[in-house]
Amino acid sequence: KLTWVAKYRTFNDVFLTVGPPVNSLEQAKKLGKIGVEAGNAMDLMLTRWGFTNLERADRADINARKLSAGRIDAWALTDVLAQWIWKRVGSEKTLTVGHPFHSSDCYIVAGPDFPAEEAKLYRDAIHDMLADGTIEDIFRKYR
């Protein structure tokens, strides 16, 4: 039902701290409080995996502020998004990114009737941008 144009990135779900890294699900389950956004995919996934130490907030920036203030032990989010939010919040503290515990490939997609020749043009351009580092440079600006 879709035209898959090109994969452009793998996003990693991680635990973020302002101290030592949290590098595993087992390690995270032993923490006091982990900030997540209420009802989002991360909240649902960690709940399904048996996490009982989740502290829910309405927005990711609230969790960033809670982490900076020491009100939660870790924050669970996608690496690139978390780094961008951390930068926007303006905390003076260093954000520690743990090892990924889940990854998702992200694609550019189009409707089923999208012209194949245009999809190829986009696919080729995305592959070129991946090869020359342009896409990574764009993401780096958000960190």
GROMACS .gro file of C-alpha atoms in nm:
model
  143
    1LYS     CA    1   0.000   0.000   0.000
    2LEU     CA    2   0.308   0.225   0.012
    3THR     CA    3   0.602   0.305  -0.208
    4TRP     CA    4   0.916   0.257  -0.002
    5VAL     CA    5   1.153   0.520  -0.137
    6ALA     CA    6   1.467   0.486   0.077
    7LYS     CA    7   1.595   0.412   0.427
    8TYR     CA    8   1.768   0.721   0.562
    9ARG     CA    9   1.848   0.648   0.927
   10THR     CA   10   1.837   0.402   1.212
   11PHE     CA   11   1.713   0.558   1.534
   12ASN     CA   12   1.818   0.407   1.866
   13ASP     CA   13   1.611   0.397   2.182
   14VAL     CA   14   1.836   0.463   2.480
   15PHE     CA   15   1.839   0.549   2.847
   16LEU     CA   16   1.985   0.892   2.916
   17THR     CA   17   2.137   1.009   3.242
   18VAL     CA   18   2.350   1.289   3.383
   19GLY     CA   19   2.583   1.037   3.544
   20PRO     CA   20   2.704   0.688   3.461
   21PRO     CA   21   2.540   0.530   3.156
   22VAL     CA   22   2.249   0.288   3.176
   23ASN     CA   23   2.341   0.026   2.917
   24SER     CA   24   2.080  -0.248   2.955
   25LEU     CA   25   1.716  -0.313   3.028
   26GLU     CA   26   1.813  -0.506   3.341
   27GLN     CA   27   2.015  -0.213   3.471
   28ALA     CA   28   1.727   0.026   3.397
   29LYS     CA   29   1.472  -0.187   3.581
   30LYS     CA   30   1.675  -0.139   3.901
   31LEU     CA   31   1.652   0.242   3.888
   32GLY     CA   32   1.412   0.443   4.099
   33LYS     CA   33   1.241   0.648   3.826
   34ILE     CA   34   1.266   0.654   3.447
   35GLY     CA   35   1.100   0.942   3.263
   36VAL     CA   36   0.886   0.863   2.960
   37GLU     CA   37   0.616   1.047   2.768
   38ALA     CA   38   0.274   0.925   2.876
   39GLY     CA   39   0.111   0.691   2.625
   40ASN     CA   40   0.377   0.709   2.355
   41ALA     CA   41   0.543   0.406   2.197
   42MET     CA   42   0.833   0.410   2.446
   43ASP     CA   43   0.592   0.408   2.742
   44LEU     CA   44   0.392   0.121   2.592
   45MET     CA   45   0.700  -0.082   2.498
   46LEU     CA   46   0.871  -0.051   2.837
   47THR     CA   47   0.543  -0.125   3.017
   48ARG     CA   48   0.497  -0.437   2.803
   49TRP     CA   49   0.852  -0.540   2.897
   50GLY     CA   50   0.765  -0.530   3.266
   51PHE     CA   51   0.894  -0.188   3.374
   52THR     CA   52   0.719  -0.065   3.688
   53ASN     CA   53   0.945   0.234   3.757
   54LEU     CA   54   0.822   0.465   3.481
   55GLU     CA   55   0.738   0.824   3.561
   56ARG     CA   56   0.516   0.970   3.293
   57ALA     CA   57   0.510   1.329   3.170
   58ASP     CA   58   0.306   1.500   2.900
   59ARG     CA   59   0.608   1.616   2.696
   60ALA     CA   60   0.967   1.509   2.643
   61ASP     CA   61   1.107   1.847   2.748
   62ILE     CA   62   0.950   1.796   3.093
   63ASN     CA   63   1.153   1.475   3.131
   64ALA     CA   64   1.468   1.657   3.021
   65ARG     CA   65   1.413   1.920   3.290
   66LYS     CA   66   1.336   1.651   3.551
   67LEU     CA   67   1.658   1.467   3.464
   68SER     CA   68   1.861   1.786   3.485
   69ALA     CA   69   1.706   1.865   3.825
   70GLY     CA   70   1.769   1.514   3.960
   71ARG     CA   71   1.398   1.429   3.991
   72ILE     CA   72   1.434   1.114   3.776
   73ASP     CA   73   1.726   0.872   3.747
   74ALA     CA   74   1.708   0.824   3.370
   75TRP     CA   75   1.507   0.927   3.069
   76ALA     CA   76   1.403   0.687   2.791
   77LEU     CA   77   1.385   0.828   2.440
   78THR     CA   78   1.533   0.806   2.092
   79ASP     CA   79   1.895   0.923   2.091
   80VAL     CA   80   1.879   1.199   1.830
   81LEU     CA   81   1.551   1.341   1.960
   82ALA     CA   82   1.675   1.341   2.319
   83GLN     CA   83   1.996   1.523   2.225
   84TRP     CA   84   1.798   1.786   2.035
   85ILE     CA   85   1.556   1.839   2.327
   86TRP     CA   86   1.847   1.853   2.574
   87LYS     CA   87   2.007   2.126   2.366
   88ARG     CA   88   1.678   2.322   2.354
   89VAL     CA   89   1.624   2.289   2.731
   90GLY     CA   90   1.970   2.436   2.783
   91SER     CA   91   2.091   2.227   3.075
   92GLU     CA   92   2.449   2.292   3.182
   93LYS     CA   93   2.489   1.923   3.268
   94THR     CA   94   2.641   1.666   3.033
   95LEU     CA   95   2.388   1.420   2.891
   96THR     CA   96   2.510   1.060   2.902
   97VAL     CA   97   2.369   0.833   2.631
   98GLY     CA   98   2.355   0.462   2.715
   99HIS     CA   99   2.381   0.171   2.474
  100PRO     CA  100   2.078   0.124   2.247
  101PHE     CA  101   1.821  -0.123   2.377
  102HIS     CA  102   1.599  -0.105   2.067
  103SER     CA  103   1.644   0.029   1.714
  104SER     CA  104   1.410   0.129   1.433
  105ASP     CA  105   1.490   0.190   1.069
  106CYS     CA  106   1.331   0.503   0.923
  107TYR     CA  107   1.227   0.536   0.563
  108ILE     CA  108   1.103   0.796   0.322
  109VAL     CA  109   0.774   0.658   0.191
  110ALA     CA  110   0.517   0.775  -0.059
  111GLY     CA  111   0.168   0.678  -0.162
  112PRO     CA  112   0.111   0.372  -0.379
  113ASP     CA  113   0.057   0.583  -0.692
  114PHE     CA  114   0.376   0.786  -0.654
  115PRO     CA  115   0.559   0.779  -0.989
  116ALA     CA  116   0.837   0.519  -0.992
  117GLU     CA  117   1.076   0.747  -1.181
  118GLU     CA  118   1.036   1.020  -0.917
  119ALA     CA  119   1.085   0.767  -0.638
  120LYS     CA  120   1.411   0.664  -0.805
  121LEU     CA  121   1.527   1.028  -0.820
  122TYR     CA  122   1.458   1.069  -0.447
  123ARG     CA  123   1.618   0.732  -0.368
  124ASP     CA  124   1.933   0.822  -0.560
  125ALA     CA  125   1.954   1.165  -0.394
  126ILE     CA  126   1.912   1.013  -0.047
  127HIS     CA  127   2.177   0.750  -0.118
  128ASP     CA  128   2.413   1.025  -0.237
  129MET     CA  129   2.343   1.229   0.079
  130LEU     CA  130   2.410   0.924   0.295
  131ALA     CA  131   2.734   0.850   0.110
  132ASP     CA  132   2.873   1.205   0.132
  133GLY     CA  133   2.767   1.257   0.494
  134THR     CA  134   2.505   1.526   0.430
  135ILE     CA  135   2.232   1.349   0.626
  136GLU     CA  136   2.463   1.285   0.920
  137ASP     CA  137   2.567   1.654   0.911
  138ILE     CA  138   2.200   1.754   0.933
  139PHE     CA  139   2.144   1.532   1.237
  140ARG     CA  140   2.467   1.651   1.397
  141LYS     CA  141   2.328   2.006   1.400
  142TYR     CA  142   2.051   1.889   1.633
  143ARG     CA  143   2.290   1.738   1.890
   0.00000   0.00000   0.00000
